[in-house]
Amino acid sequence: MDPAKLKAATTYNAAADHFDDGPLAFWDRYGRRTIERLQLKPGSVVLDVGCGSGASAIPAGKIVGPDGRVIGVDLAERLLAMARAKATAQKLENIEFRQADMETLGYPDASFDAVVCVFAIFFVPDMVKQVKELWRMVRPGGQHAIATWGLRMFEPGSAAWWAAVKQFRPDLHAAFNPWERIVTPQSVSQLLTDSGIREAEITAEDARQVLQSPDDWWTVVQGSGYRWTLEQMDDETIARVRDMNLETLRNHDTRSIETNVIYATATKT
Ligand SMILES: C[S@@+](CC[C@H](N)C(=O)[O-])C[C@H]1O[C@@H](n2cnc3c(N)ncnc32)[C@H](O)[C@@H]1O
């Protein structure tokens, strides 16, 4: 596996132990809202790439019903196992969760009524090539939806986290964070235009995730992309980073973090 994919798979397999915890309810919320923005119908066939633990695939499966079908693909087998368990618990037999790389799916042209990618497009080095590839698989009249993080993801938790990382592991501080590649409606719009999608509806939605306590923030760190940075640290360093990070949040009486989202939806004519 190439290093970027190994990094994504390692991060999210590790994060699986907290990915579905309460303070990370935003995965389910934005997955569901991305699906609500589409015109899915009973019988529709949907592809969800970077599907994680099923935040968008499961609501899609409910709408398309037994005559429809959803294929969810992800690199992280542990998240896929959680997704399968949730689908089974909800008696959804129309969703197939596959371990696969979204860059090499190769389904025929026009295979899907909708192709969905929530918080995952930025992991692929060539985003334009990837969006072209996803668009190719949308049938005429079908739809493509992308969701990405907006500006100030997880602030002020994020700034306090990176300050603590800088203090104890400065070598990890300036690391490349894929989700920072595309954080404005303009950049999402440009990505779609560069990919040959002429008309798209782009909506930026500012929102917050409530934290019941500073500990909730640490759950977010463990269940999100920050897990990669944590995985590079020994236990003693993790404890120091955690203490400094949470003390900052306590001192500022932080009760929520920003979870701003950008949704893009396009219909193929
Ligand atoms: C931030 S998570 C979002 C998961 C889910 N869409 C959600 O919103 O809850 C990003 C997901 O993209 C997956 N991913 C990253 N690169 C991928 C690739 N090349 N092919 C398939 N999945 C990939 C990761 O394994 C991870 O599960």
PDB file of C-alpha atoms and ligand atoms in Angstrom:
ATOM      1  CA  MET A   1       0.000   0.000   0.000  1.00  0.00           C
ATOM      2  CA  ASP A   2       1.336   3.482  -0.762  1.00  0.00           C
ATOM      3  CA  PRO A   3       2.303   5.574   2.297  1.00  0.00           C
ATOM      4  CA  ALA A   4      -0.675   7.997   2.116  1.00  0.00           C
ATOM      5  CA  LYS A   5      -3.156   5.114   2.026  1.00  0.00           C
ATOM      6  CA  LEU A   6      -1.350   3.210   4.742  1.00  0.00           C
ATOM      7  CA  LYS A   7      -1.501   6.378   6.861  1.00  0.00           C
ATOM      8  CA  ALA A   8      -5.266   6.772   6.302  1.00  0.00           C
ATOM      9  CA  ALA A   9      -5.969   3.102   6.996  1.00  0.00           C
ATOM     10  CA  THR A  10      -3.753   3.078  10.119  1.00  0.00           C
ATOM     11  CA  THR A  11      -5.298   6.297  11.432  1.00  0.00           C
ATOM     12  CA  TYR A  12      -8.898   5.221  11.048  1.00  0.00           C
ATOM     13  CA  ASN A  13      -8.397   1.610  12.121  1.00  0.00           C
ATOM     14  CA  ALA A  14      -6.864   3.009  15.330  1.00  0.00           C
ATOM     15  CA  ALA A  15      -9.594   5.680  15.653  1.00  0.00           C
ATOM     16  CA  ALA A  16     -12.314   3.022  15.341  1.00  0.00           C
ATOM     17  CA  ASP A  17     -12.333   2.524  19.139  1.00  0.00           C
ATOM     18  CA  HIS A  18     -13.784   6.030  19.609  1.00  0.00           C
ATOM     19  CA  PHE A  19     -15.130   6.897  16.146  1.00  0.00           C
ATOM     20  CA  ASP A  20     -18.780   6.320  17.068  1.00  0.00           C
ATOM     21  CA  ASP A  21     -18.616   7.807  20.589  1.00  0.00           C
ATOM     22  CA  GLY A  22     -21.078  10.562  21.561  1.00  0.00           C
ATOM     23  CA  PRO A  23     -18.724  13.549  21.183  1.00  0.00           C
ATOM     24  CA  LEU A  24     -18.166  12.492  17.546  1.00  0.00           C
ATOM     25  CA  ALA A  25     -21.883  12.561  16.735  1.00  0.00           C
ATOM     26  CA  PHE A  26     -20.945  14.942  13.914  1.00  0.00           C
ATOM     27  CA  TRP A  27     -19.972  12.003  11.655  1.00  0.00           C
ATOM     28  CA  ASP A  28     -23.545  10.676  11.745  1.00  0.00           C
ATOM     29  CA  ARG A  29     -25.083  14.138  11.601  1.00  0.00           C
ATOM     30  CA  TYR A  30     -23.213  15.274   8.492  1.00  0.00           C
ATOM     31  CA  GLY A  31     -23.440  11.881   6.800  1.00  0.00           C
ATOM     32  CA  ARG A  32     -27.213  11.994   7.201  1.00  0.00           C
ATOM     33  CA  ARG A  33     -27.440  15.609   6.072  1.00  0.00           C
ATOM     34  CA  THR A  34     -25.357  14.908   2.959  1.00  0.00           C
ATOM     35  CA  ILE A  35     -27.828  12.157   2.011  1.00  0.00           C
ATOM     36  CA  GLU A  36     -30.834  14.383   2.776  1.00  0.00           C
ATOM     37  CA  ARG A  37     -29.554  16.859   0.197  1.00  0.00           C
ATOM     38  CA  LEU A  38     -29.842  14.214  -2.560  1.00  0.00           C
ATOM     39  CA  GLN A  39     -33.002  13.092  -4.322  1.00  0.00           C
ATOM     40  CA  LEU A  40     -32.612   9.398  -3.580  1.00  0.00           C
ATOM     41  CA  LYS A  41     -35.617   7.185  -4.190  1.00  0.00           C
ATOM     42  CA  PRO A  42     -36.559   3.619  -3.374  1.00  0.00           C
ATOM     43  CA  GLY A  43     -34.618   1.489  -5.853  1.00  0.00           C
ATOM     44  CA  SER A  44     -31.689   3.940  -6.268  1.00  0.00           C
ATOM     45  CA  VAL A  45     -28.155   2.546  -6.459  1.00  0.00           C
ATOM     46  CA  VAL A  46     -25.565   4.490  -4.438  1.00  0.00           C
ATOM     47  CA  LEU A  47     -21.778   4.417  -4.110  1.00  0.00           C
ATOM     48  CA  ASP A  48     -20.293   5.894  -0.906  1.00  0.00           C
ATOM     49  CA  VAL A  49     -16.490   6.245  -0.966  1.00  0.00           C
ATOM     50  CA  GLY A  50     -14.584   6.677   2.284  1.00  0.00           C
ATOM     51  CA  CYS A  51     -17.753   5.485   3.998  1.00  0.00           C
ATOM     52  CA  GLY A  52     -16.196   5.000   7.457  1.00  0.00           C
ATOM     53  CA  SER A  53     -18.602   3.352   9.898  1.00  0.00           C
ATOM     54  CA  GLY A  54     -21.628   4.036   7.684  1.00  0.00           C
ATOM     55  CA  ALA A  55     -22.649   7.613   8.586  1.00  0.00           C
ATOM     56  CA  SER A  56     -23.972   8.278   5.079  1.00  0.00           C
ATOM     57  CA  ALA A  57     -24.305   4.723   3.703  1.00  0.00           C
ATOM     58  CA  ILE A  58     -26.807   3.667   6.369  1.00  0.00           C
ATOM     59  CA  PRO A  59     -29.241   6.584   5.870  1.00  0.00           C
ATOM     60  CA  ALA A  60     -28.886   6.029   2.113  1.00  0.00           C
ATOM     61  CA  GLY A  61     -29.704   2.330   2.590  1.00  0.00           C
ATOM     62  CA  LYS A  62     -32.871   3.227   4.478  1.00  0.00           C
ATOM     63  CA  ILE A  63     -34.094   5.509   1.679  1.00  0.00           C
ATOM     64  CA  VAL A  64     -33.280   3.247  -1.280  1.00  0.00           C
ATOM     65  CA  GLY A  65     -34.960   0.284   0.432  1.00  0.00           C
ATOM     66  CA  PRO A  66     -34.885  -3.393  -0.494  1.00  0.00           C
ATOM     67  CA  ASP A  67     -35.117  -2.662  -4.246  1.00  0.00           C
ATOM     68  CA  GLY A  68     -32.105  -0.345  -4.066  1.00  0.00           C
ATOM     69  CA  ARG A  69     -28.491  -0.939  -3.223  1.00  0.00           C
ATOM     70  CA  VAL A  70     -25.636   0.897  -1.506  1.00  0.00           C
ATOM     71  CA  ILE A  71     -21.964   0.046  -1.873  1.00  0.00           C
ATOM     72  CA  GLY A  72     -19.771   1.601   0.830  1.00  0.00           C
ATOM     73  CA  VAL A  73     -16.012   1.417   0.377  1.00  0.00           C
ATOM     74  CA  ASP A  74     -13.254   2.316   2.757  1.00  0.00           C
ATOM     75  CA  LEU A  75      -9.639   1.392   3.464  1.00  0.00           C
ATOM     76  CA  ALA A  76     -10.184   0.923   7.215  1.00  0.00           C
ATOM     77  CA  GLU A  77     -11.414  -2.612   7.894  1.00  0.00           C
ATOM     78  CA  ARG A  78     -12.303  -1.866  11.532  1.00  0.00           C
ATOM     79  CA  LEU A  79     -14.676   0.953  10.561  1.00  0.00           C
ATOM     80  CA  LEU A  80     -16.191  -1.281   7.894  1.00  0.00           C
ATOM     81  CA  ALA A  81     -16.807  -3.989  10.510  1.00  0.00           C
ATOM     82  CA  MET A  82     -18.656  -1.432  12.657  1.00  0.00           C
ATOM     83  CA  ALA A  83     -20.674  -0.324   9.612  1.00  0.00           C
ATOM     84  CA  ARG A  84     -21.642  -3.933   8.821  1.00  0.00           C
ATOM     85  CA  ALA A  85     -22.711  -4.509  12.436  1.00  0.00           C
ATOM     86  CA  LYS A  86     -24.891  -1.387  12.404  1.00  0.00           C
ATOM     87  CA  ALA A  87     -26.514  -2.341   9.091  1.00  0.00           C
ATOM     88  CA  THR A  88     -27.214  -5.848  10.399  1.00  0.00           C
ATOM     89  CA  ALA A  89     -28.684  -4.487  13.649  1.00  0.00           C
ATOM     90  CA  GLN A  90     -30.994  -2.299  11.564  1.00  0.00           C
ATOM     91  CA  LYS A  91     -31.897  -5.210   9.247  1.00  0.00           C
ATOM     92  CA  LEU A  92     -30.520  -3.385   6.214  1.00  0.00           C
ATOM     93  CA  GLU A  93     -29.576  -6.105   3.775  1.00  0.00           C
ATOM     94  CA  ASN A  94     -29.114  -3.777   0.808  1.00  0.00           C
ATOM     95  CA  ILE A  95     -25.721  -2.328   1.823  1.00  0.00           C
ATOM     96  CA  GLU A  96     -22.426  -3.944   0.926  1.00  0.00           C
ATOM     97  CA  PHE A  97     -19.397  -2.637   2.817  1.00  0.00           C
ATOM     98  CA  ARG A  98     -16.179  -3.371   0.912  1.00  0.00           C
ATOM     99  CA  GLN A  99     -12.567  -2.758   1.753  1.00  0.00           C
ATOM    100  CA  ALA A 100     -11.344  -0.928  -1.335  1.00  0.00           C
ATOM    101  CA  ASP A 101      -9.391   2.089  -2.503  1.00  0.00           C
ATOM    102  CA  MET A 102     -11.602   4.790  -4.000  1.00  0.00           C
ATOM    103  CA  GLU A 103      -8.855   5.509  -6.549  1.00  0.00           C
ATOM    104  CA  THR A 104      -9.054   2.070  -8.145  1.00  0.00           C
ATOM    105  CA  LEU A 105     -12.733   1.106  -8.072  1.00  0.00           C
ATOM    106  CA  GLY A 106     -13.189   1.043 -11.833  1.00  0.00           C
ATOM    107  CA  TYR A 107     -16.953   0.538 -11.965  1.00  0.00           C
ATOM    108  CA  PRO A 108     -18.345   1.050 -15.468  1.00  0.00           C
ATOM    109  CA  ASP A 109     -19.469   4.515 -16.576  1.00  0.00           C
ATOM    110  CA  ALA A 110     -22.894   5.612 -15.300  1.00  0.00           C
ATOM    111  CA  SER A 111     -23.179   2.772 -12.752  1.00  0.00           C
ATOM    112  CA  PHE A 112     -24.798   4.770  -9.936  1.00  0.00           C
ATOM    113  CA  ASP A 113     -27.763   7.033  -9.265  1.00  0.00           C
ATOM    114  CA  ALA A 114     -25.613   8.793  -6.675  1.00  0.00           C
ATOM    115  CA  VAL A 115     -21.945   8.836  -5.713  1.00  0.00           C
ATOM    116  CA  VAL A 116     -21.179  10.224  -2.259  1.00  0.00           C
ATOM    117  CA  CYS A 117     -17.903  11.202  -0.578  1.00  0.00           C
ATOM    118  CA  VAL A 118     -18.084  12.619   2.960  1.00  0.00           C
ATOM    119  CA  PHE A 119     -14.900  13.977   4.605  1.00  0.00           C
ATOM    120  CA  ALA A 120     -12.672  11.792   2.446  1.00  0.00           C
ATOM    121  CA  ILE A 121     -11.902  13.494  -0.903  1.00  0.00           C
ATOM    122  CA  PHE A 122      -8.897  15.304   0.617  1.00  0.00           C
ATOM    123  CA  PHE A 123      -7.086  12.020   1.324  1.00  0.00           C
ATOM    124  CA  VAL A 124      -6.526  11.430  -2.364  1.00  0.00           C
ATOM    125  CA  PRO A 125      -3.407  13.172  -3.731  1.00  0.00           C
ATOM    126  CA  ASP A 126      -5.009  14.201  -7.049  1.00  0.00           C
ATOM    127  CA  MET A 127      -8.477  15.405  -6.024  1.00  0.00           C
ATOM    128  CA  VAL A 128      -9.408  16.568  -9.546  1.00  0.00           C
ATOM    129  CA  LYS A 129      -8.628  13.162 -11.026  1.00  0.00           C
ATOM    130  CA  GLN A 130     -10.646  11.524  -8.245  1.00  0.00           C
ATOM    131  CA  VAL A 131     -13.712  13.753  -8.660  1.00  0.00           C
ATOM    132  CA  LYS A 132     -13.611  13.138 -12.434  1.00  0.00           C
ATOM    133  CA  GLU A 133     -13.518   9.415 -11.690  1.00  0.00           C
ATOM    134  CA  LEU A 134     -16.469   9.626  -9.254  1.00  0.00           C
ATOM    135  CA  TRP A 135     -18.449  11.778 -11.708  1.00  0.00           C
ATOM    136  CA  ARG A 136     -17.775   9.272 -14.502  1.00  0.00           C
ATOM    137  CA  MET A 137     -19.617   6.628 -12.475  1.00  0.00           C
ATOM    138  CA  VAL A 138     -22.741   8.826 -12.010  1.00  0.00           C
ATOM    139  CA  ARG A 139     -25.491   8.071 -14.533  1.00  0.00           C
ATOM    140  CA  PRO A 140     -27.107  10.910 -16.520  1.00  0.00           C
ATOM    141  CA  GLY A 141     -29.745  12.422 -14.230  1.00  0.00           C
ATOM    142  CA  GLY A 142     -27.861  11.075 -11.207  1.00  0.00           C
ATOM    143  CA  GLN A 143     -26.119  13.059  -8.489  1.00  0.00           C
ATOM    144  CA  HIS A 144     -22.737  13.512  -6.873  1.00  0.00           C
ATOM    145  CA  ALA A 145     -22.296  14.796  -3.309  1.00  0.00           C
ATOM    146  CA  ILE A 146     -19.113  15.825  -1.562  1.00  0.00           C
ATOM    147  CA  ALA A 147     -18.819  17.084   2.020  1.00  0.00           C
ATOM    148  CA  THR A 148     -15.646  18.619   3.446  1.00  0.00           C
ATOM    149  CA  TRP A 149     -14.710  20.485   6.601  1.00  0.00           C
ATOM    150  CA  GLY A 150     -14.995  24.268   6.525  1.00  0.00           C
ATOM    151  CA  LEU A 151     -12.656  26.745   8.199  1.00  0.00           C
ATOM    152  CA  ARG A 152     -11.537  26.400  11.839  1.00  0.00           C
ATOM    153  CA  MET A 153     -12.255  22.687  12.138  1.00  0.00           C
ATOM    154  CA  PHE A 154     -12.629  21.736  15.826  1.00  0.00           C
ATOM    155  CA  GLU A 155     -11.577  25.170  17.143  1.00  0.00           C
ATOM    156  CA  PRO A 156     -10.737  26.031  19.878  1.00  0.00           C
ATOM    157  CA  GLY A 157      -9.914  22.407  20.710  1.00  0.00           C
ATOM    158  CA  SER A 158      -7.675  22.179  17.686  1.00  0.00           C
ATOM    159  CA  ALA A 159      -5.417  25.159  18.551  1.00  0.00           C
ATOM    160  CA  ALA A 160      -5.023  23.893  22.144  1.00  0.00           C
ATOM    161  CA  TRP A 161      -4.212  20.392  20.846  1.00  0.00           C
ATOM    162  CA  TRP A 162      -1.536  21.582  18.409  1.00  0.00           C
ATOM    163  CA  ALA A 163      -0.005  23.867  21.058  1.00  0.00           C
ATOM    164  CA  ALA A 164       0.361  20.839  23.351  1.00  0.00           C
ATOM    165  CA  VAL A 165       1.777  18.714  20.519  1.00  0.00           C
ATOM    166  CA  LYS A 166       4.275  21.482  19.760  1.00  0.00           C
ATOM    167  CA  GLN A 167       5.341  21.593  23.403  1.00  0.00           C
ATOM    168  CA  PHE A 168       6.102  17.876  23.744  1.00  0.00           C
ATOM    169  CA  ARG A 169       6.619  16.616  20.170  1.00  0.00           C
ATOM    170  CA  PRO A 170       7.570  19.631  18.026  1.00  0.00           C
ATOM    171  CA  ASP A 171       8.541  17.256  15.228  1.00  0.00           C
ATOM    172  CA  LEU A 172       4.875  16.243  14.855  1.00  0.00           C
ATOM    173  CA  HIS A 173       3.496  19.770  14.994  1.00  0.00           C
ATOM    174  CA  ALA A 174       3.920  20.944  11.417  1.00  0.00           C
ATOM    175  CA  ALA A 175       2.624  17.704   9.948  1.00  0.00           C
ATOM    176  CA  PHE A 176       0.531  17.737   6.801  1.00  0.00           C
ATOM    177  CA  ASN A 177      -3.198  17.447   7.583  1.00  0.00           C
ATOM    178  CA  PRO A 178      -5.119  16.337   4.483  1.00  0.00           C
ATOM    179  CA  TRP A 179      -8.404  17.997   5.511  1.00  0.00           C
ATOM    180  CA  GLU A 180      -6.710  21.442   5.412  1.00  0.00           C
ATOM    181  CA  ARG A 181      -6.332  21.192   1.622  1.00  0.00           C
ATOM    182  CA  ILE A 182      -9.895  22.261   0.905  1.00  0.00           C
ATOM    183  CA  VAL A 183     -11.766  24.359   3.482  1.00  0.00           C
ATOM    184  CA  THR A 184     -13.658  27.106   1.643  1.00  0.00           C
ATOM    185  CA  PRO A 185     -16.721  27.078  -0.633  1.00  0.00           C
ATOM    186  CA  GLN A 186     -14.529  28.707  -3.308  1.00  0.00           C
ATOM    187  CA  SER A 187     -11.989  25.881  -3.231  1.00  0.00           C
ATOM    188  CA  VAL A 188     -14.734  23.220  -3.322  1.00  0.00           C
ATOM    189  CA  SER A 189     -16.353  25.037  -6.251  1.00  0.00           C
ATOM    190  CA  GLN A 190     -12.987  25.243  -8.031  1.00  0.00           C
ATOM    191  CA  LEU A 191     -12.387  21.525  -7.502  1.00  0.00           C
ATOM    192  CA  LEU A 192     -15.711  20.683  -9.128  1.00  0.00           C
ATOM    193  CA  THR A 193     -15.157  23.108 -12.020  1.00  0.00           C
ATOM    194  CA  ASP A 194     -11.665  21.711 -12.626  1.00  0.00           C
ATOM    195  CA  SER A 195     -13.205  18.238 -12.658  1.00  0.00           C
ATOM    196  CA  GLY A 196     -15.612  19.195 -15.459  1.00  0.00           C
ATOM    197  CA  ILE A 197     -18.701  19.673 -13.255  1.00  0.00           C
ATOM    198  CA  ARG A 198     -20.271  22.893 -14.451  1.00  0.00           C
ATOM    199  CA  GLU A 199     -23.180  23.340 -12.114  1.00  0.00           C
ATOM    200  CA  ALA A 200     -23.072  22.488  -8.457  1.00  0.00           C
ATOM    201  CA  GLU A 201     -24.911  23.694  -5.409  1.00  0.00           C
ATOM    202  CA  ILE A 202     -22.389  24.592  -2.723  1.00  0.00           C
ATOM    203  CA  THR A 203     -23.596  25.269   0.806  1.00  0.00           C
ATOM    204  CA  ALA A 204     -21.430  26.220   3.760  1.00  0.00           C
ATOM    205  CA  GLU A 205     -23.007  25.438   7.099  1.00  0.00           C
ATOM    206  CA  ASP A 206     -21.480  26.733  10.313  1.00  0.00           C
ATOM    207  CA  ALA A 207     -22.153  24.470  13.259  1.00  0.00           C
ATOM    208  CA  ARG A 208     -20.747  23.380  16.616  1.00  0.00           C
ATOM    209  CA  GLN A 209     -20.381  20.156  18.520  1.00  0.00           C
ATOM    210  CA  VAL A 210     -21.252  20.504  22.206  1.00  0.00           C
ATOM    211  CA  LEU A 211     -18.702  19.119  24.675  1.00  0.00           C
ATOM    212  CA  GLN A 212     -20.101  17.942  28.020  1.00  0.00           C
ATOM    213  CA  SER A 213     -16.606  18.215  29.486  1.00  0.00           C
ATOM    214  CA  PRO A 214     -13.008  18.733  28.347  1.00  0.00           C
ATOM    215  CA  ASP A 215     -12.686  14.936  28.358  1.00  0.00           C
ATOM    216  CA  ASP A 216     -15.121  14.874  25.459  1.00  0.00           C
ATOM    217  CA  TRP A 217     -12.529  16.766  23.444  1.00  0.00           C
ATOM    218  CA  TRP A 218      -9.988  14.042  24.098  1.00  0.00           C
ATOM    219  CA  THR A 219     -12.477  11.504  22.760  1.00  0.00           C
ATOM    220  CA  VAL A 220     -12.665  13.596  19.561  1.00  0.00           C
ATOM    221  CA  VAL A 221      -8.854  13.561  19.304  1.00  0.00           C
ATOM    222  CA  GLN A 222      -8.829   9.777  19.645  1.00  0.00           C
ATOM    223  CA  GLY A 223     -11.698   9.168  17.229  1.00  0.00           C
ATOM    224  CA  SER A 224     -10.644  11.538  14.440  1.00  0.00           C
ATOM    225  CA  GLY A 225      -7.749  12.197  12.063  1.00  0.00           C
ATOM    226  CA  TYR A 226      -5.684  13.501  14.997  1.00  0.00           C
ATOM    227  CA  ARG A 227      -5.285   9.858  15.970  1.00  0.00           C
ATOM    228  CA  TRP A 228      -2.388   9.605  13.509  1.00  0.00           C
ATOM    229  CA  THR A 229      -0.385  12.109  15.557  1.00  0.00           C
ATOM    230  CA  LEU A 230      -1.256  10.311  18.814  1.00  0.00           C
ATOM    231  CA  GLU A 231      -0.141   6.993  17.342  1.00  0.00           C
ATOM    232  CA  GLN A 232       3.373   8.426  16.927  1.00  0.00           C
ATOM    233  CA  MET A 233       3.710   9.158  20.672  1.00  0.00           C
ATOM    234  CA  ASP A 234       4.607   6.978  23.646  1.00  0.00           C
ATOM    235  CA  ASP A 235       2.177   6.723  26.562  1.00  0.00           C
ATOM    236  CA  GLU A 236       4.025   9.223  28.730  1.00  0.00           C
ATOM    237  CA  THR A 237       4.007  11.867  25.995  1.00  0.00           C
ATOM    238  CA  ILE A 238       0.339  11.219  25.294  1.00  0.00           C
ATOM    239  CA  ALA A 239      -0.448  11.837  28.978  1.00  0.00           C
ATOM    240  CA  ARG A 240       1.478  15.130  28.939  1.00  0.00           C
ATOM    241  CA  VAL A 241      -0.122  16.346  25.730  1.00  0.00           C
ATOM    242  CA  ARG A 242      -3.545  15.395  27.063  1.00  0.00           C
ATOM    243  CA  ASP A 243      -3.022  17.197  30.382  1.00  0.00           C
ATOM    244  CA  MET A 244      -1.834  20.409  28.719  1.00  0.00           C
ATOM    245  CA  ASN A 245      -4.532  20.282  26.038  1.00  0.00           C
ATOM    246  CA  LEU A 246      -7.374  19.723  28.506  1.00  0.00           C
ATOM    247  CA  GLU A 247      -6.077  22.298  30.960  1.00  0.00           C
ATOM    248  CA  THR A 248      -6.250  24.951  28.244  1.00  0.00           C
ATOM    249  CA  LEU A 249      -9.856  23.986  27.502  1.00  0.00           C
ATOM    250  CA  ARG A 250     -10.728  24.074  31.213  1.00  0.00           C
ATOM    251  CA  ASN A 251      -9.092  27.483  31.634  1.00  0.00           C
ATOM    252  CA  HIS A 252     -11.138  28.864  28.741  1.00  0.00           C
ATOM    253  CA  ASP A 253     -14.310  27.083  29.848  1.00  0.00           C
ATOM    254  CA  THR A 254     -14.626  25.550  26.385  1.00  0.00           C
ATOM    255  CA  ARG A 255     -18.036  23.941  25.939  1.00  0.00           C
ATOM    256  CA  SER A 256     -18.134  23.350  22.202  1.00  0.00           C
ATOM    257  CA  ILE A 257     -15.972  23.078  19.101  1.00  0.00           C
ATOM    258  CA  GLU A 258     -16.583  24.377  15.602  1.00  0.00           C
ATOM    259  CA  THR A 259     -17.673  21.750  13.104  1.00  0.00           C
ATOM    260  CA  ASN A 260     -18.242  23.863  10.005  1.00  0.00           C
ATOM    261  CA  VAL A 261     -19.121  21.921   6.885  1.00  0.00           C
ATOM    262  CA  ILE A 262     -19.237  22.532   3.152  1.00  0.00           C
ATOM    263  CA  TYR A 263     -21.667  20.457   1.087  1.00  0.00           C
ATOM    264  CA  ALA A 264     -21.484  20.256  -2.688  1.00  0.00           C
ATOM    265  CA  THR A 265     -24.198  18.579  -4.752  1.00  0.00           C
ATOM    266  CA  ALA A 266     -24.265  18.279  -8.539  1.00  0.00           C
ATOM    267  CA  THR A 267     -26.729  16.645 -10.922  1.00  0.00           C
ATOM    268  CA  LYS A 268     -25.476  15.177 -14.194  1.00  0.00           C
ATOM    269  CA  THR A 269     -27.431  16.340 -17.209  1.00  0.00           C
TER     270      THR A 269
HETATM  271  C1  LIG B   1     -12.825  11.336   8.177  1.00  0.00           C
HETATM  272  S1  LIG B   1     -13.278   9.669   7.797  1.00  0.00           S
HETATM  273  C2  LIG B   1     -14.947   9.915   7.276  1.00  0.00           C
HETATM  274  C3  LIG B   1     -15.731   8.647   7.243  1.00  0.00           C
HETATM  275  C4  LIG B   1     -17.221   8.802   6.900  1.00  0.00           C
HETATM  276  N1  LIG B   1     -17.427   9.266   5.546  1.00  0.00           N
HETATM  277  C5  LIG B   1     -17.883   9.736   7.874  1.00  0.00           C
HETATM  278  O1  LIG B   1     -18.140  10.890   7.509  1.00  0.00           O
HETATM  279  O2  LIG B   1     -18.100   9.340   9.026  1.00  0.00           O
HETATM  280  C6  LIG B   1     -12.413   9.433   6.259  1.00  0.00           C
HETATM  281  C7  LIG B   1     -12.459   8.002   5.736  1.00  0.00           C
HETATM  282  O3  LIG B   1     -11.889   7.947   4.428  1.00  0.00           O
HETATM  283  C8  LIG B   1     -11.208   6.720   4.306  1.00  0.00           C
HETATM  284  N2  LIG B   1     -10.272   6.795   3.181  1.00  0.00           N
HETATM  285  C9  LIG B   1      -9.163   7.562   3.063  1.00  0.00           C
HETATM  286  N3  LIG B   1      -8.563   7.361   1.885  1.00  0.00           N
HETATM  287  C10 LIG B   1      -9.320   6.440   1.214  1.00  0.00           C
HETATM  288  C11 LIG B   1      -9.219   5.800  -0.063  1.00  0.00           C
HETATM  289  N4  LIG B   1      -8.209   6.071  -0.896  1.00  0.00           N
HETATM  290  N5  LIG B   1     -10.162   4.902  -0.411  1.00  0.00           N
HETATM  291  C12 LIG B   1     -11.184   4.594   0.438  1.00  0.00           C
HETATM  292  N6  LIG B   1     -11.337   5.174   1.667  1.00  0.00           N
HETATM  293  C13 LIG B   1     -10.403   6.075   2.043  1.00  0.00           C
HETATM  294  C14 LIG B   1     -10.561   6.538   5.660  1.00  0.00           C
HETATM  295  O4  LIG B   1     -10.189   5.206   5.908  1.00  0.00           O
HETATM  296  C15 LIG B   1     -11.658   7.033   6.601  1.00  0.00           C
HETATM  297  O5  LIG B   1     -12.502   6.000   7.044  1.00  0.00           O
END
